[in-house]
Tab-separated table of C-alpha atoms in Angstrom:
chain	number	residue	atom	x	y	z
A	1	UNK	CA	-22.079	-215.453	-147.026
A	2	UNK	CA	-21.482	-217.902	-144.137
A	3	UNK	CA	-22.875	-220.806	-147.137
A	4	UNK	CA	-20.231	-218.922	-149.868
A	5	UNK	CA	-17.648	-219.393	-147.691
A	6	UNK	CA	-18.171	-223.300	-146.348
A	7	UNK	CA	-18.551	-224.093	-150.343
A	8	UNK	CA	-14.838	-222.592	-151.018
A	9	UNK	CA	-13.838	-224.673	-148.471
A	10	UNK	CA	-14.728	-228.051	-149.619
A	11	UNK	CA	-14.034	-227.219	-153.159
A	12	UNK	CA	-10.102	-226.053	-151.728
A	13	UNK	CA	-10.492	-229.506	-150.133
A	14	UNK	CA	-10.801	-231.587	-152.924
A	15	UNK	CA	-8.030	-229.280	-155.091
A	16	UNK	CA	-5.609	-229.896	-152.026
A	17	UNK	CA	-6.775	-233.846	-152.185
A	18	UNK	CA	-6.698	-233.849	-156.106
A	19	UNK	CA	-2.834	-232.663	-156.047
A	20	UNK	CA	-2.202	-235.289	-153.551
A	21	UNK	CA	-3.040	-238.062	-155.999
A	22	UNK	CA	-1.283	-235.925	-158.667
A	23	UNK	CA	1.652	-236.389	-157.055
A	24	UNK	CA	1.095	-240.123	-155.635
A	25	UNK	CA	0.967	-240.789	-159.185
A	26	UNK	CA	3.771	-238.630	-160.249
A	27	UNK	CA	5.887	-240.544	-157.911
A	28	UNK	CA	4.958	-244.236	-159.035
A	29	UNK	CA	1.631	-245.376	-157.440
A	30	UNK	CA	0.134	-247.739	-160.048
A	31	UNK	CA	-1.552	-245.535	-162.997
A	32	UNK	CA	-5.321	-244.277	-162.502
A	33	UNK	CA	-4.451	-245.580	-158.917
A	34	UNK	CA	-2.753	-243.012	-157.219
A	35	UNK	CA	-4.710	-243.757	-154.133
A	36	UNK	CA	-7.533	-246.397	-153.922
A	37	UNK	CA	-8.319	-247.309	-150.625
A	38	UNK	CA	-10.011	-250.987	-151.395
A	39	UNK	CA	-6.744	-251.833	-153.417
A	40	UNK	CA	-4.417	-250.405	-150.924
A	41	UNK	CA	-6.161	-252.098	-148.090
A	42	UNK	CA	-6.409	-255.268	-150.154
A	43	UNK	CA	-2.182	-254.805	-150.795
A	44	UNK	CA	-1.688	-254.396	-147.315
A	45	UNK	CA	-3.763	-257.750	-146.132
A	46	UNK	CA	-1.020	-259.175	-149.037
A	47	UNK	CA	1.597	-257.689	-146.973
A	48	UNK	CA	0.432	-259.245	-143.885
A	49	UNK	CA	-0.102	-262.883	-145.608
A	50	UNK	CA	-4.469	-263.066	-145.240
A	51	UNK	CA	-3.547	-263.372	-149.084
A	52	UNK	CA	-1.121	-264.731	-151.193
A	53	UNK	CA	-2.205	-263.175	-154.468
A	54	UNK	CA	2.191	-262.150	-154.986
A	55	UNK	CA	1.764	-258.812	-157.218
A	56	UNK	CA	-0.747	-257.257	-154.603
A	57	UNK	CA	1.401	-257.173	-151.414
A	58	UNK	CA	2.258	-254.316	-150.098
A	59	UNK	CA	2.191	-252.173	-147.193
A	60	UNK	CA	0.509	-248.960	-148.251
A	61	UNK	CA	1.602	-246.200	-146.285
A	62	UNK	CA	-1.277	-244.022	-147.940
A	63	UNK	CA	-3.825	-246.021	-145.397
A	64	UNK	CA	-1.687	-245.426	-142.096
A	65	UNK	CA	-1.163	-241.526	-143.434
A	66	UNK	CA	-4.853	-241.598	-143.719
A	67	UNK	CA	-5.878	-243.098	-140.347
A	68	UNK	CA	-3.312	-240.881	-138.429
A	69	UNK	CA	-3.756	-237.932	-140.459
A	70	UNK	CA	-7.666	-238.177	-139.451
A	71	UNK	CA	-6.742	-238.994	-135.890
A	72	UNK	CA	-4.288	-236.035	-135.540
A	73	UNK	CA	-6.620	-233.166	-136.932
A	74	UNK	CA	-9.419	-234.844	-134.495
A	75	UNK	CA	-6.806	-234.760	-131.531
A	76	UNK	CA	-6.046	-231.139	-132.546
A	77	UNK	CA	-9.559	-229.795	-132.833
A	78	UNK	CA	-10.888	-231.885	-129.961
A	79	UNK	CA	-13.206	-233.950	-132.270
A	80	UNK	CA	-11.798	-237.497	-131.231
A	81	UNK	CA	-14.531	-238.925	-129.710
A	82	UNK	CA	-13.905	-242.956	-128.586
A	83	UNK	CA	-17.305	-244.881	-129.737
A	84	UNK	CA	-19.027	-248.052	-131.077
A	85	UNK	CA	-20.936	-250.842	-130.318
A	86	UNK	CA	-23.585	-249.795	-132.917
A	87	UNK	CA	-24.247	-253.775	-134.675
A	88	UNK	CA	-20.028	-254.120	-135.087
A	89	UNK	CA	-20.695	-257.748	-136.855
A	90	UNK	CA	-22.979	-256.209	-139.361
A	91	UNK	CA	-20.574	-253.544	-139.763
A	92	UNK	CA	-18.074	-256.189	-140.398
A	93	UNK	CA	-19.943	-258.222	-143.106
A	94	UNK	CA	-20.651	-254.753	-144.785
A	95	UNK	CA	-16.997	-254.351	-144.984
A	96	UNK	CA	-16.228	-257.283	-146.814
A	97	UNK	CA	-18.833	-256.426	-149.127
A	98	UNK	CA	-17.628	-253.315	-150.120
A	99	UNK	CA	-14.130	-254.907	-150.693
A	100	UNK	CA	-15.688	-257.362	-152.879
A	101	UNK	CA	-17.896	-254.819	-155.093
A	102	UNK	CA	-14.924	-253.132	-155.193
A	103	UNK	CA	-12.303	-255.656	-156.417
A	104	UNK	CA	-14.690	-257.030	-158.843
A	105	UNK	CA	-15.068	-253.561	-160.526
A	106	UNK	CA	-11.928	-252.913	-159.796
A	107	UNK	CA	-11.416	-249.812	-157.407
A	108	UNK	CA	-13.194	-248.314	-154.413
A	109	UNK	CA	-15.242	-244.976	-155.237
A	110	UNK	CA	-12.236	-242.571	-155.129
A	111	UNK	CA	-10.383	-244.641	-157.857
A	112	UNK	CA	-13.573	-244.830	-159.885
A	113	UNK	CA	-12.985	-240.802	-160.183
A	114	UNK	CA	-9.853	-240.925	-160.986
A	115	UNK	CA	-10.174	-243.625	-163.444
A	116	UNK	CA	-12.756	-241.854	-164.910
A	117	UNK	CA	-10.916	-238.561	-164.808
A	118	UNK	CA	-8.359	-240.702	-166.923
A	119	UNK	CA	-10.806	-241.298	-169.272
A	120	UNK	CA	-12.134	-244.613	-168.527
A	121	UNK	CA	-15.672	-245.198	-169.484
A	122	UNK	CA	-15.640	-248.193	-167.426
A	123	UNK	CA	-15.697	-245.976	-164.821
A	124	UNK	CA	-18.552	-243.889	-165.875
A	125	UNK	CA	-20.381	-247.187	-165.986
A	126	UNK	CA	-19.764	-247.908	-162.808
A	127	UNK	CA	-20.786	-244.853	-160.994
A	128	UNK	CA	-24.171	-245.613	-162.584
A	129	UNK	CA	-24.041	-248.833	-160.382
A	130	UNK	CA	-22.733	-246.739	-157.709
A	131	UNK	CA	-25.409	-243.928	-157.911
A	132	UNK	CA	-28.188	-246.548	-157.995
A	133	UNK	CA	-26.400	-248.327	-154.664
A	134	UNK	CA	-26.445	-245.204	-152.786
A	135	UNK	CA	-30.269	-244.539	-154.292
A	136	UNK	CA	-30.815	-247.937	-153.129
A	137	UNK	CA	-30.237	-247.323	-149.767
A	138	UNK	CA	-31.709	-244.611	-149.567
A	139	UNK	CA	-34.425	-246.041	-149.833
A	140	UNK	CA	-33.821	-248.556	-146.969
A	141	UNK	CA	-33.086	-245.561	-144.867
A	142	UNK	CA	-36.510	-243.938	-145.800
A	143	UNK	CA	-37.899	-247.437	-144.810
A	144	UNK	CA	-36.370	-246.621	-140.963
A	145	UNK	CA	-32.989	-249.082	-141.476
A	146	UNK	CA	-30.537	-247.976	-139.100
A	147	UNK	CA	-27.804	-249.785	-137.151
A	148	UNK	CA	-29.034	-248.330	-133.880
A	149	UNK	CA	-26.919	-245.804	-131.909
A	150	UNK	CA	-23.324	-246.053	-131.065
A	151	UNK	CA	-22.267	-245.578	-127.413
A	152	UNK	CA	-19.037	-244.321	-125.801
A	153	UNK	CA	-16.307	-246.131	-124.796
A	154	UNK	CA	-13.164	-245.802	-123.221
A	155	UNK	CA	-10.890	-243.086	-124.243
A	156	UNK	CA	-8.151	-246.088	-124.970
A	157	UNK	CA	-10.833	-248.033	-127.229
A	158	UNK	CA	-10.168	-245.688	-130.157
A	159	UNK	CA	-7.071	-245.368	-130.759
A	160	UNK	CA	-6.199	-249.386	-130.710
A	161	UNK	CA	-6.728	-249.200	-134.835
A	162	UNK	CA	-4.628	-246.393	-135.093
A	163	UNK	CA	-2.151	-248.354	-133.359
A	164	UNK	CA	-2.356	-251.339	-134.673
A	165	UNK	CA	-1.945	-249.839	-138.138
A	166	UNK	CA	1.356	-248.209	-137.156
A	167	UNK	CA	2.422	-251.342	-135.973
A	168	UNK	CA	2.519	-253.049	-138.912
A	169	UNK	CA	3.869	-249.972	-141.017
A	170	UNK	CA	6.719	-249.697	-138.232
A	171	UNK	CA	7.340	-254.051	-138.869
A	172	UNK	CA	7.256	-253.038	-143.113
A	173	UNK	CA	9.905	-250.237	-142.046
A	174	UNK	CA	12.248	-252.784	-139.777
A	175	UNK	CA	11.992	-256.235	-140.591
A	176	UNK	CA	11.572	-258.341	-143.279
A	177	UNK	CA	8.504	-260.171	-141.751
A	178	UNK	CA	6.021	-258.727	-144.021
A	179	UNK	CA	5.470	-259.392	-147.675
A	180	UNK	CA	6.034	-257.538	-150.470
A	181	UNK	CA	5.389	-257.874	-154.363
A	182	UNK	CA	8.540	-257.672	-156.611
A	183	UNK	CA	5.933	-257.247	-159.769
A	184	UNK	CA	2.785	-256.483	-160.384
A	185	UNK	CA	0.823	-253.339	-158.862
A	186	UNK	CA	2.220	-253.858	-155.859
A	187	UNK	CA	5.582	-253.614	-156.651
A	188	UNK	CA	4.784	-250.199	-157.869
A	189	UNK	CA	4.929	-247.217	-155.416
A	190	UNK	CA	6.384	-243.808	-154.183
A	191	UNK	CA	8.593	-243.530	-151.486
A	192	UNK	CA	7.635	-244.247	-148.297
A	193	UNK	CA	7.893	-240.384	-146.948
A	194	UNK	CA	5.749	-239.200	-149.840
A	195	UNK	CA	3.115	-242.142	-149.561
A	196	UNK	CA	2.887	-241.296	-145.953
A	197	UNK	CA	2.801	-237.223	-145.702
A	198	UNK	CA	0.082	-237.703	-148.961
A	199	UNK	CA	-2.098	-240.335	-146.793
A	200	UNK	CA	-1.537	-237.826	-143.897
A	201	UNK	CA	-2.414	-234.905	-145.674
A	202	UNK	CA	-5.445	-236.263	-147.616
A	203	UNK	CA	-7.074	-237.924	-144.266
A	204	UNK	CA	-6.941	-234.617	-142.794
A	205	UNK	CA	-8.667	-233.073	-145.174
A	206	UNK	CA	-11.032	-235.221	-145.538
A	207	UNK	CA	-11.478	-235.254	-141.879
A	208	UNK	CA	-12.190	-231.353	-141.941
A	209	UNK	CA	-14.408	-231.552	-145.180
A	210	UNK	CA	-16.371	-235.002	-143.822
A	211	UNK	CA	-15.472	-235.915	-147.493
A	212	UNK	CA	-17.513	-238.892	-148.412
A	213	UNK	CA	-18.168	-240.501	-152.016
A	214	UNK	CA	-20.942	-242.089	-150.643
A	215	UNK	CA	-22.572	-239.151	-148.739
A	216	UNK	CA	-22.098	-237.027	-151.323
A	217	UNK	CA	-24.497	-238.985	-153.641
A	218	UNK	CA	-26.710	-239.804	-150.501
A	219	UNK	CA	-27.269	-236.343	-149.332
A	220	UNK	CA	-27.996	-235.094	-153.309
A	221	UNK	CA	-30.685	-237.935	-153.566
A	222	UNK	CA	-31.965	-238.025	-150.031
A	223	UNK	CA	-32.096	-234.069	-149.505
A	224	UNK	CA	-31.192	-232.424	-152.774
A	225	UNK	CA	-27.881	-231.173	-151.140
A	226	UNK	CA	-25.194	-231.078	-153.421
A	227	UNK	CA	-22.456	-229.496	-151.528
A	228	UNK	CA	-20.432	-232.503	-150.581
A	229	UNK	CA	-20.187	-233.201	-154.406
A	230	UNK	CA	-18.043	-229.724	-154.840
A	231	UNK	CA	-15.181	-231.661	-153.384
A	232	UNK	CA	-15.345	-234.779	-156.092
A	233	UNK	CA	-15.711	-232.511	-158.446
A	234	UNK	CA	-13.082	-230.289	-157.453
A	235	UNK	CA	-10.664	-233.448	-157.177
A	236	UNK	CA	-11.719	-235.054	-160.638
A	237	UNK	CA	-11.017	-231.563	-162.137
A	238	UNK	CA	-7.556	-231.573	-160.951
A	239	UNK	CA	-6.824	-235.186	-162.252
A	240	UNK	CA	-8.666	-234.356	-165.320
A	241	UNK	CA	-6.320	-231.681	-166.041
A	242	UNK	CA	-3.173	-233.603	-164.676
A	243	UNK	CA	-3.726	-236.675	-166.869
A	244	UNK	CA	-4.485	-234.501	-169.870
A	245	UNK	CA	-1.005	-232.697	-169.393
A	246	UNK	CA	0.811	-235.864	-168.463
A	247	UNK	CA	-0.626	-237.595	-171.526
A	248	UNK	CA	-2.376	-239.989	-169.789
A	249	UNK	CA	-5.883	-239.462	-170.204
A	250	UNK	CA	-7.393	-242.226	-172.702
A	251	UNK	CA	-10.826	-241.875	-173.830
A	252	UNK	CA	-12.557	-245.259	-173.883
A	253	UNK	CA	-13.620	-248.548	-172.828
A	254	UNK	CA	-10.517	-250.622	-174.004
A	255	UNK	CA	-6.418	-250.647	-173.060
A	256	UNK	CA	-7.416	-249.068	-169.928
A	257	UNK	CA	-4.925	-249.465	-166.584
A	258	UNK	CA	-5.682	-252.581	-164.188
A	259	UNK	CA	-9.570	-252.514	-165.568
A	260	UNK	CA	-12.254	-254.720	-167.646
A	261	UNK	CA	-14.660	-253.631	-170.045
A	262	UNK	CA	-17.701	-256.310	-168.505
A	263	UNK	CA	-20.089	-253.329	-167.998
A	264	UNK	CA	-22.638	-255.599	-165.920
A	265	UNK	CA	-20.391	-256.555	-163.375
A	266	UNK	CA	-18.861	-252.716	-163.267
A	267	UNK	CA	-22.698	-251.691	-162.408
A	268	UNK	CA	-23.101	-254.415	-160.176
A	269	UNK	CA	-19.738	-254.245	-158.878
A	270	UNK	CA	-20.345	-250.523	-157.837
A	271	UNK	CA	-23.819	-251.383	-157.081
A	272	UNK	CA	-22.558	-253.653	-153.841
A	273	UNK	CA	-20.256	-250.610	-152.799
A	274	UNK	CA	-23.094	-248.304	-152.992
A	275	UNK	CA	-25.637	-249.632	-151.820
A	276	UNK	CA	-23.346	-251.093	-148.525
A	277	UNK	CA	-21.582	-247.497	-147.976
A	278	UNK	CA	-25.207	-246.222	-146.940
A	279	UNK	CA	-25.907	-249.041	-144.624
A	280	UNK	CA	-22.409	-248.530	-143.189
A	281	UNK	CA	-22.631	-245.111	-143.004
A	282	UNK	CA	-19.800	-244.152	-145.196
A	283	UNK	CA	-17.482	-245.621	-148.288
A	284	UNK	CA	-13.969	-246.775	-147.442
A	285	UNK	CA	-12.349	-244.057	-147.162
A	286	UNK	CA	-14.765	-242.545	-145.077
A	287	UNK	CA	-14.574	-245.919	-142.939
A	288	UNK	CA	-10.639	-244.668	-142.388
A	289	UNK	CA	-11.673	-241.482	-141.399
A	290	UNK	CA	-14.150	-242.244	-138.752
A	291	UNK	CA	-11.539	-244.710	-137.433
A	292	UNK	CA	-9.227	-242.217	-136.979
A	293	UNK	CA	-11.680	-240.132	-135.300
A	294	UNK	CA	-12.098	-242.826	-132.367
A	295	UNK	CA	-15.070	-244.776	-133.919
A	296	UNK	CA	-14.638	-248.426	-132.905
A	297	UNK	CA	-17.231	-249.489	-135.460
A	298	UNK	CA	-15.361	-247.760	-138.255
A	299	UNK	CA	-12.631	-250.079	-137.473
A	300	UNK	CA	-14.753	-252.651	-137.295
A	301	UNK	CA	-15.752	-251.675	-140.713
A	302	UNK	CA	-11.897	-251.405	-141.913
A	303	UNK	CA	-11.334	-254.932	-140.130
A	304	UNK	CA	-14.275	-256.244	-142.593
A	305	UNK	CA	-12.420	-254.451	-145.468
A	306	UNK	CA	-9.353	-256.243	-144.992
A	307	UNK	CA	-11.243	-259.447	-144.474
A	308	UNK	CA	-12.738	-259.147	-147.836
A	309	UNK	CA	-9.233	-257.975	-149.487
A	310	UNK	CA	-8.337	-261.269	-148.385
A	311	UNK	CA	-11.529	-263.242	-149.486
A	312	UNK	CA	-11.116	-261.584	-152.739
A	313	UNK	CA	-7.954	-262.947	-153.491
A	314	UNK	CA	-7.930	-266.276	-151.429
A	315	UNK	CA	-11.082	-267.303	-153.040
A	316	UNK	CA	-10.532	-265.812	-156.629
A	317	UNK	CA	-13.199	-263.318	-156.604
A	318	UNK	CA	-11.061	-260.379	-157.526
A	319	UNK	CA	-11.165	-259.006	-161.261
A	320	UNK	CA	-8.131	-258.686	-163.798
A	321	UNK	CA	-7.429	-256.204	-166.536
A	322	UNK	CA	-8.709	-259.449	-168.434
A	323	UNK	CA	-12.303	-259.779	-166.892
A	324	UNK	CA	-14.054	-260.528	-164.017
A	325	UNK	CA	-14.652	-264.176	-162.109
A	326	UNK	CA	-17.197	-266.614	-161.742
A	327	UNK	CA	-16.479	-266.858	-158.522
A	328	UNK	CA	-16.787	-262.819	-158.116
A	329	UNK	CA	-19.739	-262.330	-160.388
A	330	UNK	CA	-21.082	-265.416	-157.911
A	331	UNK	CA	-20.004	-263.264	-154.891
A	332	UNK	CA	-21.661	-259.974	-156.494
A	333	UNK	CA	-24.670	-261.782	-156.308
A	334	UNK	CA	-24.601	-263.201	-152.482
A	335	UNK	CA	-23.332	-259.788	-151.571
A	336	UNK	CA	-26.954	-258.283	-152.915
A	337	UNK	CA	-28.915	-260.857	-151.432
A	338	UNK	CA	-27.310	-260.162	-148.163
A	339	UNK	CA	-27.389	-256.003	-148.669
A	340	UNK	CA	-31.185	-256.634	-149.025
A	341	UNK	CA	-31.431	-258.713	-145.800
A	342	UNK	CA	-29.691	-256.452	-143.851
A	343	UNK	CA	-31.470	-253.531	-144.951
A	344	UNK	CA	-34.818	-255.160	-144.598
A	345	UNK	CA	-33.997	-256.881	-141.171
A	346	UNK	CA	-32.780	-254.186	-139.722
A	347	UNK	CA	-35.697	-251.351	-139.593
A	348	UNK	CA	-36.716	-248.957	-136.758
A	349	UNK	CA	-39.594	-250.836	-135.429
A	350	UNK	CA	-41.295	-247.640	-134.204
A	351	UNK	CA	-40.944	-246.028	-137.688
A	352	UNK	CA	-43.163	-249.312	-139.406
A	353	UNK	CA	-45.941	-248.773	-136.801
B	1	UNK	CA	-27.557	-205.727	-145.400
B	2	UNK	CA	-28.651	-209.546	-144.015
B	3	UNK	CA	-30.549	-209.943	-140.853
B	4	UNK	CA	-29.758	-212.598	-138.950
B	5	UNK	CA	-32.403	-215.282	-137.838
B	6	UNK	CA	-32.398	-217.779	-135.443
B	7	UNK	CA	-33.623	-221.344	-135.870
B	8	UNK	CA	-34.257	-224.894	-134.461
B	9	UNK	CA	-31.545	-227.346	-135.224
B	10	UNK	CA	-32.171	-230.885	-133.975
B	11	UNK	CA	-29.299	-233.300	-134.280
B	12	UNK	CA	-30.214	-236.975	-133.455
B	13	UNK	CA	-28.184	-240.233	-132.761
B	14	UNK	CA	-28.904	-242.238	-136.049
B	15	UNK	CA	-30.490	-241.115	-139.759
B	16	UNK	CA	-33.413	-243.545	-138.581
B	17	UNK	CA	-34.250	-241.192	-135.994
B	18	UNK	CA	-34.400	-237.545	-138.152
B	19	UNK	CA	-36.195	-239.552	-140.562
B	20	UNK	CA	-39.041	-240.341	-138.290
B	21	UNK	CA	-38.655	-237.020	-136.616
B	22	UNK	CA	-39.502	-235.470	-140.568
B	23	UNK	CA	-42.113	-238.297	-140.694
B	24	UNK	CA	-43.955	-237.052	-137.610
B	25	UNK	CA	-43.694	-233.579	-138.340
B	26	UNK	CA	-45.201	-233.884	-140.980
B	27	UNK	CA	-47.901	-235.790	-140.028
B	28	UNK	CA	-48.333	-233.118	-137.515
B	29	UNK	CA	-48.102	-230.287	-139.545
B	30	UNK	CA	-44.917	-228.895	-137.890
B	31	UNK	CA	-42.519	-227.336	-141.170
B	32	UNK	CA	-39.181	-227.751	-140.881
B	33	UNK	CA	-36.951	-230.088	-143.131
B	34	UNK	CA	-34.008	-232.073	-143.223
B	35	UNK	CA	-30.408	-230.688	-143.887
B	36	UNK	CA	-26.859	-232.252	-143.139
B	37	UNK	CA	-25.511	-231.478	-140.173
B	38	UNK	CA	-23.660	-228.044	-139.854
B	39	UNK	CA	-19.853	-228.656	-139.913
B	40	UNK	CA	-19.710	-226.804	-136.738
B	41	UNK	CA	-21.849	-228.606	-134.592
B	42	UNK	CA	-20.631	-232.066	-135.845
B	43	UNK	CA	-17.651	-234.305	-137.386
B	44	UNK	CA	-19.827	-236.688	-138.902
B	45	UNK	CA	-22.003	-236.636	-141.830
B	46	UNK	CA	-24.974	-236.862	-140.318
B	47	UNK	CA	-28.544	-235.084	-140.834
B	48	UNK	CA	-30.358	-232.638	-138.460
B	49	UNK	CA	-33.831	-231.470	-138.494
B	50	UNK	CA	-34.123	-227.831	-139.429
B	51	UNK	CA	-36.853	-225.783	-138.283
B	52	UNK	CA	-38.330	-222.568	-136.541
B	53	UNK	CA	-38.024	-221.617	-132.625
B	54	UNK	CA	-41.164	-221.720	-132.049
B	55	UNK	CA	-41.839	-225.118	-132.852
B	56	UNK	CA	-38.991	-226.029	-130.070
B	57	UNK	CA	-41.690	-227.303	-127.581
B	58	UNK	CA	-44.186	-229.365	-130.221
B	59	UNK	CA	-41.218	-230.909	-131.374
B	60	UNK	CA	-40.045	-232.064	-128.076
B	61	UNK	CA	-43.400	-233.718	-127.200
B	62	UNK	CA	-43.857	-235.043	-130.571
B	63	UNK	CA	-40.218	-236.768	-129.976
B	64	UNK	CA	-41.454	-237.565	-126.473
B	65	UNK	CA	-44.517	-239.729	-127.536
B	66	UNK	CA	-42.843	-241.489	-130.409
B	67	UNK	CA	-39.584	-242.247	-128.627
B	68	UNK	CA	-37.070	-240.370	-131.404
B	69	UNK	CA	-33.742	-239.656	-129.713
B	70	UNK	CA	-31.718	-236.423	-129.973
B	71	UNK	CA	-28.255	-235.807	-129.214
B	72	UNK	CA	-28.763	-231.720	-129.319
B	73	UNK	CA	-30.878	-228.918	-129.992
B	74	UNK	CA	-29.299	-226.035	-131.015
B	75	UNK	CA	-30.750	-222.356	-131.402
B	76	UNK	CA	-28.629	-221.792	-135.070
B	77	UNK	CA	-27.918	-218.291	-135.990
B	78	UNK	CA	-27.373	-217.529	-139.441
């Protein structure tokens, strides 16, 4: 009964997180991006100037909602915990990564739903990388990888990301420091209210649901558990219906919103994110969570993330509706080689005895 | 009309850990398996190793000798 009941939950979770990127789109977030958290991190490293790529800068509100949303419902239910120090610079390089699978595919793991709830088949081609990055490490974690244990800090440790994010939304709000694009997906948003009580609400949930795109997949290959999967599916039925009624669902590979048709690099792309959400413990969005929830290495993680929304764009590695890059398809590549390294160089020595 | 049972949950510091903890059990014939970590007991999305009571004291030895850490051990009703 107990089981019955924790399954309703996470399915109401992702409904309640499905309707808030039903309305995030409703109200103007790019299309089949109501609320990607590689892109929006990448817009907000625009808005800061790590990048000067002008039609992704913007100060997403939906990350800062997230963060604090996360943080709050920890506060509340006396789950913040202030940690880290488990391998933060490996954390950090696994952050970039992500960033970079992700911009070359085009989307982190919660836009490859929703794109694919749209329709896109690109998408569907990419959670094929996807599943075989999370099968991938897996397998790494069956071969004793680990990070090693975090340890606690002090109480003040946690919250400096938190901080430091409203910061810089309080500097978007007040001054014109801060960049923003006047065309291009960044130009395109809902208001700031709506951004931020939708980033607040859906970190919350997904702070009470431990909703994670790349634990989901992890625990249904690793342990046959499919429970955390109830809440993707929940939140790609919602958008399915939504873009159905609003006309913009699309079957196909081609004339799809802010995405490319080079199926290798969409597998390879999602690959990267995959395969580095296991060894990070989490994909992006969980990385926002966990920050919220006082983990130092999550915002390690998140720091990474920016870094590589940055990289992406500073060095050309990012994708376009018209195709990927040689630099990113060259950048695809040194991101596996490294995954591998890190996975391999980083086993439990007791567990190879 | 569902009688209640109470078993051996074993939540440990890193995935490394409950996977060598399911490694060793194994090898030692102890049942048990691995299952994510109750949302009561934990935030994160962590595993736990799942077993009977009575194993509570093998276990502990067994994590002893092959220096597995645990954060908790909790008797789970369900």
């Amino acid at each position: 009964m107990r089981y019955l009941k924790e399954k309703k939950y996470l399915i109401l979770a992702g409904i309640i997180c499905g309707i808030v990127a039903m309305l995030l789109a409703i109200f103007d977030n790019p299309k089949n991006m109501a609320i990607c958290v590689a892109c929006f991190i990448r817009d907000t490293a625009g808005a800061l100037g790590l990048h000067r790529a002008a039609a992704v800068q913007y100060v997403r509100p939906e990350i800062i909602g997230i963060v604090l949303g996360a943080l709050i419902i920890a506060l509340c239910t006396k789950e913040y915990k202030s940690i880290g120090g488990s391998s933060p610079m490996i954390r950090f390089l696994l952050g970039i990564m992500m960033i970079i699978g992700a911009l070359v595919f085009l989307g982190c793991p919660l836009r490859m739903i929703l794109r694919m709830s749209a329709g896109d088949l690109n998408a569907w081609v990419g959670l094929v990388g996807f599943v075989l990055g999370v099968g991938t490490g897996v397998i790494a974690l069956r071969m004793g990888y680990t990070l090693g244990k975090n340890h606690e800090t002090n109480l003040t440790s946690g919250f400096v990301a938190p901080f430091l994010l409203v910061v810089i939304f309080i500097l978007a709000l007040t001054t014109n420091l801060l960049f923003q694009s006047e065309s291009g997906p960044g130009s395109m948003h809902a208001p700031v209210l709506i951004s931020l009580t939708g980033g607040l609400v859906f970190g919350a949930v997904a702070q009470r649901s431990r909703m994670c795109f790349g634990g989901a997949f992890r625990d249904s290959i690793m342990i046959k558990n499919f429970d955390k999967l109830l809440i993707i599916g929940a939140l790609f039925i919602v958008m399915l219906i939504y873009n159905i009624a609003s006309g913009d669902f699309n079957f196909g590979f081609k004339d799809q919103p802010i995405a490319h048709t080079e199926w290798l690099w969409n597998i390879l792309g999602m690959y990267v994110v995959g395969f580095a959400a296991v060894l990070a413990g989490g994909c992006p969005l969980r990385q926002l969570i966990l920050t919220g929830q006082g983990s130092s290495d999550a915002a390690v993680t998140v720091l990474g993330m920016f870094a590589g929304g940055a990289l992406a764009h500073n060095l050309n590695l990012a994708s376009s509706a018209t195709g990927t890059t040689l630099n990113g398809r060259v950048a695809v590549l040194i991101c596996l080689a490294l995954l591998f390294i890190i996975a391999y160089l980083n086993r439990r020595q007791e567990a190879n005895a | 009309m569902h009688n209640k049972t109470v078993k051996l949950l074993i939540t440990c510091p890193t995935t490394s850990d409950v996977i060598a903890l399911e490694k060793y059990c194994h090898q030692y014939n102890v049942p048990g398996r691995i299952i994510p970590t109750p949302r009561k007991y934990s935030s994160g999305c962590g595993y736990a190793w799942y077993t009977d009571l009575e194993y509570k004291e093998i276990i502990l030895q067994l994590m002893n000798k092959h220096q597995i850490d645990y954060d908790d051990i909790y008797e789970h009703i369900e």
